[in-house]
PDB file of C-alpha atoms and ligand atoms in Angstrom:
ATOM      1  CA  MET A 197      56.688 146.344 141.968  1.00  0.00           C
ATOM      2  CA  SER A 198      57.950 142.901 142.906  1.00  0.00           C
ATOM      3  CA  ASP A 199      56.736 139.887 140.968  1.00  0.00           C
ATOM      4  CA  VAL A 200      55.412 138.309 144.139  1.00  0.00           C
ATOM      5  CA  ILE A 201      53.297 141.298 145.120  1.00  0.00           C
ATOM      6  CA  HIS A 202      52.003 141.639 141.575  1.00  0.00           C
ATOM      7  CA  ALA A 203      51.077 137.938 141.469  1.00  0.00           C
ATOM      8  CA  ILE A 204      49.245 138.088 144.794  1.00  0.00           C
ATOM      9  CA  GLN A 205      47.361 141.282 143.979  1.00  0.00           C
ATOM     10  CA  ASN A 206      46.268 139.991 140.599  1.00  0.00           C
ATOM     11  CA  ARG A 207      45.318 136.425 141.461  1.00  0.00           C
ATOM     12  CA  ILE A 208      41.715 135.703 140.634  1.00  0.00           C
ATOM     13  CA  SER A 209      39.699 132.510 140.603  1.00  0.00           C
ATOM     14  CA  ILE A 210      38.952 131.128 137.178  1.00  0.00           C
ATOM     15  CA  PRO A 211      35.880 128.900 136.990  1.00  0.00           C
ATOM     16  CA  ARG A 212      36.160 128.107 133.254  1.00  0.00           C
ATOM     17  CA  LEU A 213      39.170 125.902 132.714  1.00  0.00           C
ATOM     18  CA  SER A 214      40.124 123.628 129.858  1.00  0.00           C
ATOM     19  CA  ALA A 215      43.011 121.365 128.789  1.00  0.00           C
ATOM     20  CA  PRO A 216      45.919 121.234 129.097  1.00  0.00           C
ATOM     21  CA  ALA A 217      46.370 120.611 132.785  1.00  0.00           C
ATOM     22  CA  PRO A 218      49.828 120.993 134.312  1.00  0.00           C
ATOM     23  CA  GLY A 219      52.262 118.285 133.217  1.00  0.00           C
ATOM     24  CA  PRO A 220      54.485 116.216 135.516  1.00  0.00           C
ATOM     25  CA  ASP A 221      57.295 118.785 135.824  1.00  0.00           C
ATOM     26  CA  GLN A 222      54.823 121.582 136.443  1.00  0.00           C
ATOM     27  CA  LEU A 223      53.047 119.520 139.102  1.00  0.00           C
ATOM     28  CA  GLN A 224      56.393 118.912 140.746  1.00  0.00           C
ATOM     29  CA  THR A 225      56.863 122.684 140.904  1.00  0.00           C
ATOM     30  CA  LEU A 226      53.361 123.262 142.268  1.00  0.00           C
ATOM     31  CA  PHE A 227      53.664 120.650 144.994  1.00  0.00           C
ATOM     32  CA  SER A 228      57.149 121.774 145.977  1.00  0.00           C
ATOM     33  CA  CYS A 229      55.603 125.230 146.522  1.00  0.00           C
ATOM     34  CA  ALA A 230      52.756 123.643 148.495  1.00  0.00           C
ATOM     35  CA  VAL A 231      55.037 121.949 150.991  1.00  0.00           C
ATOM     36  CA  ARG A 232      56.797 125.240 151.760  1.00  0.00           C
ATOM     37  CA  ALA A 233      53.630 126.536 153.414  1.00  0.00           C
ATOM     38  CA  PRO A 234      53.866 127.734 157.017  1.00  0.00           C
ATOM     39  CA  ASP A 235      53.375 124.677 159.204  1.00  0.00           C
ATOM     40  CA  HIS A 236      53.295 124.896 163.006  1.00  0.00           C
ATOM     41  CA  GLY A 237      55.297 122.050 164.533  1.00  0.00           C
ATOM     42  CA  ARG A 238      56.267 120.715 161.100  1.00  0.00           C
ATOM     43  CA  MET A 239      53.199 118.544 161.224  1.00  0.00           C
ATOM     44  CA  ARG A 240      53.150 118.194 157.432  1.00  0.00           C
ATOM     45  CA  PRO A 241      49.393 117.702 157.604  1.00  0.00           C
ATOM     46  CA  TRP A 242      48.829 117.856 153.851  1.00  0.00           C
ATOM     47  CA  ARG A 243      47.965 115.157 151.389  1.00  0.00           C
ATOM     48  CA  PHE A 244      47.293 116.027 147.751  1.00  0.00           C
ATOM     49  CA  VAL A 245      45.445 113.788 145.309  1.00  0.00           C
ATOM     50  CA  ALA A 246      45.866 115.049 141.743  1.00  0.00           C
ATOM     51  CA  MET A 247      43.160 113.602 139.507  1.00  0.00           C
ATOM     52  CA  GLN A 248      42.762 113.777 135.745  1.00  0.00           C
ATOM     53  CA  GLY A 249      41.255 111.651 132.979  1.00  0.00           C
ATOM     54  CA  ASP A 250      39.408 108.559 134.236  1.00  0.00           C
ATOM     55  CA  ALA A 251      40.129 109.547 137.828  1.00  0.00           C
ATOM     56  CA  LEU A 252      37.822 112.547 137.353  1.00  0.00           C
ATOM     57  CA  VAL A 253      35.123 110.283 135.959  1.00  0.00           C
ATOM     58  CA  ARG A 254      35.490 108.034 139.015  1.00  0.00           C
ATOM     59  CA  LEU A 255      35.360 111.079 141.307  1.00  0.00           C
ATOM     60  CA  GLY A 256      32.143 112.098 139.531  1.00  0.00           C
ATOM     61  CA  LEU A 257      30.663 108.661 140.258  1.00  0.00           C
ATOM     62  CA  ALA A 258      31.563 109.134 143.922  1.00  0.00           C
ATOM     63  CA  PHE A 259      29.857 112.556 143.825  1.00  0.00           C
ATOM     64  CA  GLU A 260      26.766 110.908 142.338  1.00  0.00           C
ATOM     65  CA  GLN A 261      26.773 108.256 145.058  1.00  0.00           C
ATOM     66  CA  ALA A 262      27.134 111.012 147.669  1.00  0.00           C
ATOM     67  CA  GLY A 263      24.280 112.969 146.129  1.00  0.00           C
ATOM     68  CA  LEU A 264      22.043 109.913 146.028  1.00  0.00           C
ATOM     69  CA  ALA A 265      22.718 109.212 149.693  1.00  0.00           C
ATOM     70  CA  GLY A 266      21.026 112.520 150.515  1.00  0.00           C
ATOM     71  CA  ASP A 267      18.429 112.411 147.744  1.00  0.00           C
ATOM     72  CA  PRO A 268      17.729 108.786 146.710  1.00  0.00           C
ATOM     73  CA  THR A 269      14.988 109.736 144.233  1.00  0.00           C
ATOM     74  CA  ALA A 270      17.077 112.302 142.310  1.00  0.00           C
ATOM     75  CA  ASP A 271      16.241 112.362 138.607  1.00  0.00           C
ATOM     76  CA  ASP A 272      18.684 111.718 135.764  1.00  0.00           C
ATOM     77  CA  SER A 273      19.559 115.366 135.230  1.00  0.00           C
ATOM     78  CA  LYS A 274      20.495 115.826 138.870  1.00  0.00           C
ATOM     79  CA  ARG A 275      22.561 112.641 138.785  1.00  0.00           C
ATOM     80  CA  ALA A 276      24.354 113.857 135.654  1.00  0.00           C
ATOM     81  CA  ARG A 277      25.040 117.195 137.319  1.00  0.00           C
ATOM     82  CA  TRP A 278      26.786 115.478 140.235  1.00  0.00           C
ATOM     83  CA  ARG A 279      28.770 113.229 137.867  1.00  0.00           C
ATOM     84  CA  ASP A 280      29.887 116.186 135.759  1.00  0.00           C
ATOM     85  CA  MET A 281      31.038 118.394 138.622  1.00  0.00           C
ATOM     86  CA  PRO A 282      34.672 117.226 138.531  1.00  0.00           C
ATOM     87  CA  LEU A 283      34.758 117.636 134.758  1.00  0.00           C
ATOM     88  CA  ARG A 284      34.740 121.435 135.022  1.00  0.00           C
ATOM     89  CA  ALA A 285      38.540 121.355 134.666  1.00  0.00           C
ATOM     90  CA  PRO A 286      41.069 118.913 133.220  1.00  0.00           C
ATOM     91  CA  MET A 287      42.503 118.337 136.693  1.00  0.00           C
ATOM     92  CA  VAL A 288      41.217 118.477 140.244  1.00  0.00           C
ATOM     93  CA  ILE A 289      43.563 118.395 143.205  1.00  0.00           C
ATOM     94  CA  ALA A 290      41.993 117.268 146.454  1.00  0.00           C
ATOM     95  CA  ALA A 291      43.892 118.996 149.253  1.00  0.00           C
ATOM     96  CA  ILE A 292      43.354 116.949 152.385  1.00  0.00           C
ATOM     97  CA  ALA A 293      44.349 117.731 155.966  1.00  0.00           C
ATOM     98  CA  ARG A 294      45.552 114.641 157.782  1.00  0.00           C
ATOM     99  CA  ILE A 295      44.896 115.802 161.299  1.00  0.00           C
ATOM    100  CA  LYS A 296      47.154 114.285 163.933  1.00  0.00           C
ATOM    101  CA  PRO A 297      46.288 114.966 167.570  1.00  0.00           C
ATOM    102  CA  ASN A 298      48.921 117.293 169.026  1.00  0.00           C
ATOM    103  CA  SER A 299      48.832 119.229 172.293  1.00  0.00           C
ATOM    104  CA  LYS A 300      50.654 122.249 170.783  1.00  0.00           C
ATOM    105  CA  VAL A 301      49.103 122.294 167.321  1.00  0.00           C
ATOM    106  CA  PRO A 302      45.310 122.183 167.463  1.00  0.00           C
ATOM    107  CA  ASP A 303      43.312 120.686 164.603  1.00  0.00           C
ATOM    108  CA  TRP A 304      42.359 124.080 163.199  1.00  0.00           C
ATOM    109  CA  GLU A 305      46.003 125.089 162.815  1.00  0.00           C
ATOM    110  CA  GLN A 306      46.641 121.952 160.776  1.00  0.00           C
ATOM    111  CA  VAL A 307      43.718 122.809 158.508  1.00  0.00           C
ATOM    112  CA  VAL A 308      45.066 126.342 158.145  1.00  0.00           C
ATOM    113  CA  ALA A 309      48.495 124.995 157.158  1.00  0.00           C
ATOM    114  CA  VAL A 310      46.867 123.003 154.345  1.00  0.00           C
ATOM    115  CA  ALA A 311      44.902 126.091 153.298  1.00  0.00           C
ATOM    116  CA  THR A 312      48.096 128.088 152.967  1.00  0.00           C
ATOM    117  CA  ALA A 313      49.569 125.265 150.894  1.00  0.00           C
ATOM    118  CA  VAL A 314      46.544 125.513 148.583  1.00  0.00           C
ATOM    119  CA  GLN A 315      47.141 129.241 148.218  1.00  0.00           C
ATOM    120  CA  ASN A 316      50.791 128.552 147.363  1.00  0.00           C
ATOM    121  CA  ILE A 317      49.612 126.210 144.600  1.00  0.00           C
ATOM    122  CA  GLN A 318      47.177 128.828 143.307  1.00  0.00           C
ATOM    123  CA  LEU A 319      49.868 131.489 143.084  1.00  0.00           C
ATOM    124  CA  ALA A 320      52.478 129.171 141.568  1.00  0.00           C
ATOM    125  CA  ALA A 321      49.942 127.866 139.045  1.00  0.00           C
ATOM    126  CA  ARG A 322      49.178 131.397 137.943  1.00  0.00           C
ATOM    127  CA  GLU A 323      52.887 131.975 137.423  1.00  0.00           C
ATOM    128  CA  LEU A 324      53.016 128.878 135.178  1.00  0.00           C
ATOM    129  CA  GLY A 325      50.074 130.162 133.121  1.00  0.00           C
ATOM    130  CA  PHE A 326      47.337 128.030 134.686  1.00  0.00           C
ATOM    131  CA  GLY A 327      44.084 129.080 136.288  1.00  0.00           C
ATOM    132  CA  THR A 328      42.599 127.666 139.474  1.00  0.00           C
ATOM    133  CA  MET A 329      39.332 127.641 141.353  1.00  0.00           C
ATOM    134  CA  TRP A 330      39.074 126.577 144.988  1.00  0.00           C
ATOM    135  CA  ARG A 331      35.819 124.772 145.638  1.00  0.00           C
ATOM    136  CA  THR A 332      34.412 122.941 148.634  1.00  0.00           C
ATOM    137  CA  GLY A 333      30.706 122.360 149.286  1.00  0.00           C
ATOM    138  CA  GLU A 334      28.714 119.353 150.428  1.00  0.00           C
ATOM    139  CA  MET A 335      30.957 116.865 148.621  1.00  0.00           C
ATOM    140  CA  THR A 336      33.837 117.632 150.992  1.00  0.00           C
ATOM    141  CA  VAL A 337      31.979 115.998 153.869  1.00  0.00           C
ATOM    142  CA  ALA A 338      30.037 113.270 152.058  1.00  0.00           C
ATOM    143  CA  PRO A 339      30.955 109.771 153.333  1.00  0.00           C
ATOM    144  CA  ALA A 340      31.025 108.321 149.772  1.00  0.00           C
ATOM    145  CA  VAL A 341      33.603 110.924 148.737  1.00  0.00           C
ATOM    146  CA  LEU A 342      35.715 110.501 151.862  1.00  0.00           C
ATOM    147  CA  GLU A 343      35.778 106.755 151.270  1.00  0.00           C
ATOM    148  CA  HIS A 344      36.634 107.220 147.601  1.00  0.00           C
ATOM    149  CA  LEU A 345      39.655 109.295 148.634  1.00  0.00           C
ATOM    150  CA  ASP A 346      40.730 106.720 151.257  1.00  0.00           C
ATOM    151  CA  MET A 347      40.346 109.194 154.077  1.00  0.00           C
ATOM    152  CA  ALA A 348      40.615 108.281 157.743  1.00  0.00           C
ATOM    153  CA  GLY A 349      38.192 109.527 160.409  1.00  0.00           C
ATOM    154  CA  THR A 350      39.799 112.844 161.279  1.00  0.00           C
ATOM    155  CA  ASP A 351      40.956 113.798 157.766  1.00  0.00           C
ATOM    156  CA  ARG A 352      39.313 116.872 156.250  1.00  0.00           C
ATOM    157  CA  ILE A 353      39.034 117.938 152.624  1.00  0.00           C
ATOM    158  CA  VAL A 354      40.252 121.542 152.606  1.00  0.00           C
ATOM    159  CA  ALA A 355      39.865 122.107 148.875  1.00  0.00           C
ATOM    160  CA  PHE A 356      38.914 120.632 145.607  1.00  0.00           C
ATOM    161  CA  LEU A 357      41.287 122.776 143.590  1.00  0.00           C
ATOM    162  CA  TYR A 358      40.201 122.877 139.956  1.00  0.00           C
ATOM    163  CA  ILE A 359      43.140 123.625 137.698  1.00  0.00           C
ATOM    164  CA  GLY A 360      43.653 124.043 133.976  1.00  0.00           C
ATOM    165  CA  THR A 361      44.152 126.527 131.204  1.00  0.00           C
ATOM    166  CA  PRO A 362      42.039 129.680 131.581  1.00  0.00           C
ATOM    167  CA  GLU A 363      39.200 130.148 129.101  1.00  0.00           C
ATOM    168  CA  GLY A 364      38.311 133.674 128.056  1.00  0.00           C
ATOM    169  CA  ASP A 365      39.648 136.971 129.291  1.00  0.00           C
ATOM    170  CA  ALA A 366      40.560 137.385 132.916  1.00  0.00           C
ATOM    171  CA  ARG A 367      38.412 139.805 134.906  1.00  0.00           C
ATOM    172  CA  ALA A 368      40.025 142.511 136.996  1.00  0.00           C
ATOM    173  CA  PRO A 369      40.673 141.657 140.642  1.00  0.00           C
ATOM    174  CA  GLU A 370      38.392 143.307 143.192  1.00  0.00           C
ATOM    175  CA  PHE A 371      39.871 145.060 146.193  1.00  0.00           C
ATOM    176  CA  GLN A 372      37.990 145.426 149.454  1.00  0.00           C
ATOM    177  CA  PRO A 373      38.444 148.900 150.937  1.00  0.00           C
ATOM    178  CA  LEU A 374      41.183 148.415 153.487  1.00  0.00           C
ATOM    179  CA  ASP A 375      39.560 150.643 156.096  1.00  0.00           C
ATOM    180  CA  GLU A 376      36.912 147.906 156.463  1.00  0.00           C
ATOM    181  CA  CYS A 377      39.418 145.373 157.710  1.00  0.00           C
ATOM    182  CA  VAL A 378      42.638 147.066 158.816  1.00  0.00           C
ATOM    183  CA  GLU A 379      43.382 149.007 161.972  1.00  0.00           C
ATOM    184  CA  TYR A 380      46.686 150.679 162.675  1.00  0.00           C
ATOM    185  CA  ARG A 381      47.742 151.126 166.255  1.00  0.00           C
ATOM    186  CA  SER A 382      50.873 152.745 167.535  1.00  0.00           C
TER     187      SER A 382
HETATM  188  C1  FMN B 613      37.866 127.359 151.891  1.00  0.00           C
HETATM  189  C2  FMN B 613      37.246 127.929 150.642  1.00  0.00           C
HETATM  190  C3  FMN B 613      36.198 127.275 150.034  1.00  0.00           C
HETATM  191  C4  FMN B 613      35.587 127.781 148.884  1.00  0.00           C
HETATM  192  N1  FMN B 613      34.556 127.091 148.296  1.00  0.00           N
HETATM  193  C5  FMN B 613      33.969 127.588 147.191  1.00  0.00           C
HETATM  194  C6  FMN B 613      32.926 126.877 146.526  1.00  0.00           C
HETATM  195  O1  FMN B 613      32.565 125.777 146.918  1.00  0.00           O
HETATM  196  N2  FMN B 613      32.342 127.441 145.436  1.00  0.00           N
HETATM  197  C7  FMN B 613      32.738 128.659 144.984  1.00  0.00           C
HETATM  198  O2  FMN B 613      32.163 129.146 143.988  1.00  0.00           O
HETATM  199  N3  FMN B 613      33.733 129.354 145.565  1.00  0.00           N
HETATM  200  C8  FMN B 613      34.355 128.840 146.651  1.00  0.00           C
HETATM  201  N4  FMN B 613      35.383 129.531 147.258  1.00  0.00           N
HETATM  202  C9  FMN B 613      35.712 130.898 146.792  1.00  0.00           C
HETATM  203  C10 FMN B 613      36.453 130.957 145.485  1.00  0.00           C
HETATM  204  O3  FMN B 613      37.495 129.994 145.431  1.00  0.00           O
HETATM  205  C11 FMN B 613      37.008 132.375 145.249  1.00  0.00           C
HETATM  206  O4  FMN B 613      38.051 132.660 146.127  1.00  0.00           O
HETATM  207  C12 FMN B 613      35.948 133.454 145.370  1.00  0.00           C
HETATM  208  O5  FMN B 613      34.946 133.209 144.424  1.00  0.00           O
HETATM  209  C13 FMN B 613      36.512 134.872 145.175  1.00  0.00           C
HETATM  210  O6  FMN B 613      37.060 135.015 143.904  1.00  0.00           O
HETATM  211  P1  FMN B 613      38.574 135.485 143.723  1.00  0.00           P
HETATM  212  O7  FMN B 613      39.429 134.368 144.293  1.00  0.00           O
HETATM  213  O8  FMN B 613      38.724 135.655 142.261  1.00  0.00           O
HETATM  214  O9  FMN B 613      38.726 136.760 144.475  1.00  0.00           O
HETATM  215  C14 FMN B 613      36.042 129.001 148.350  1.00  0.00           C
HETATM  216  C15 FMN B 613      37.140 129.658 148.955  1.00  0.00           C
HETATM  217  C16 FMN B 613      37.729 129.128 150.069  1.00  0.00           C
HETATM  218  C17 FMN B 613      38.900 129.846 150.704  1.00  0.00           C
END
């Protein structure tokens, strides 16, 4: 079987990730794979913010601010939980869609292009021995987080991609029965 098919069929999300994160050369490889994603109209809608070290602590403070905006009386443990969210991996890559109005390429197609770039990163990371976990949730739309990431009005966070070295044994991938989702017509 080809390496590509094997990599795709065996990709799984890995929530428990520790150091090391990818180094500069490895990140170069990952992002060069990202920008080869299918992209209608060559809009290049992606922007990636790779955060590690203090940048993750600062992202956690933005998460706390975002949480407090919705729940101003949150207790210390809840505040700590928000602050610690980005610390679940040694690196978090925010994958952002910079949506530009275009009569031929609707907004959703630009978001999809960024999503395929995220998948490229996931597969390439696996090949380099790293694990990833694609997360979104309420923090992707919280004004404090958008401001922290210097996002303009129409930008969308497509993923917080957690990346690092897998902890523990990998589980087996699950396969949906194909007759649930595939039709053949001829
Ligand atoms: C757009 C998008 C957003 C996601 N957001 C979350 C999330 O916030 N939390 C989460 O646990 N999984 C999230 N997932 C799903 C996981 O990344 C993962 O794909 C899922 O748990 C299935 O596991 P697998 O990738 O190993 O098959 C998201 C996936 C996508 C495509």
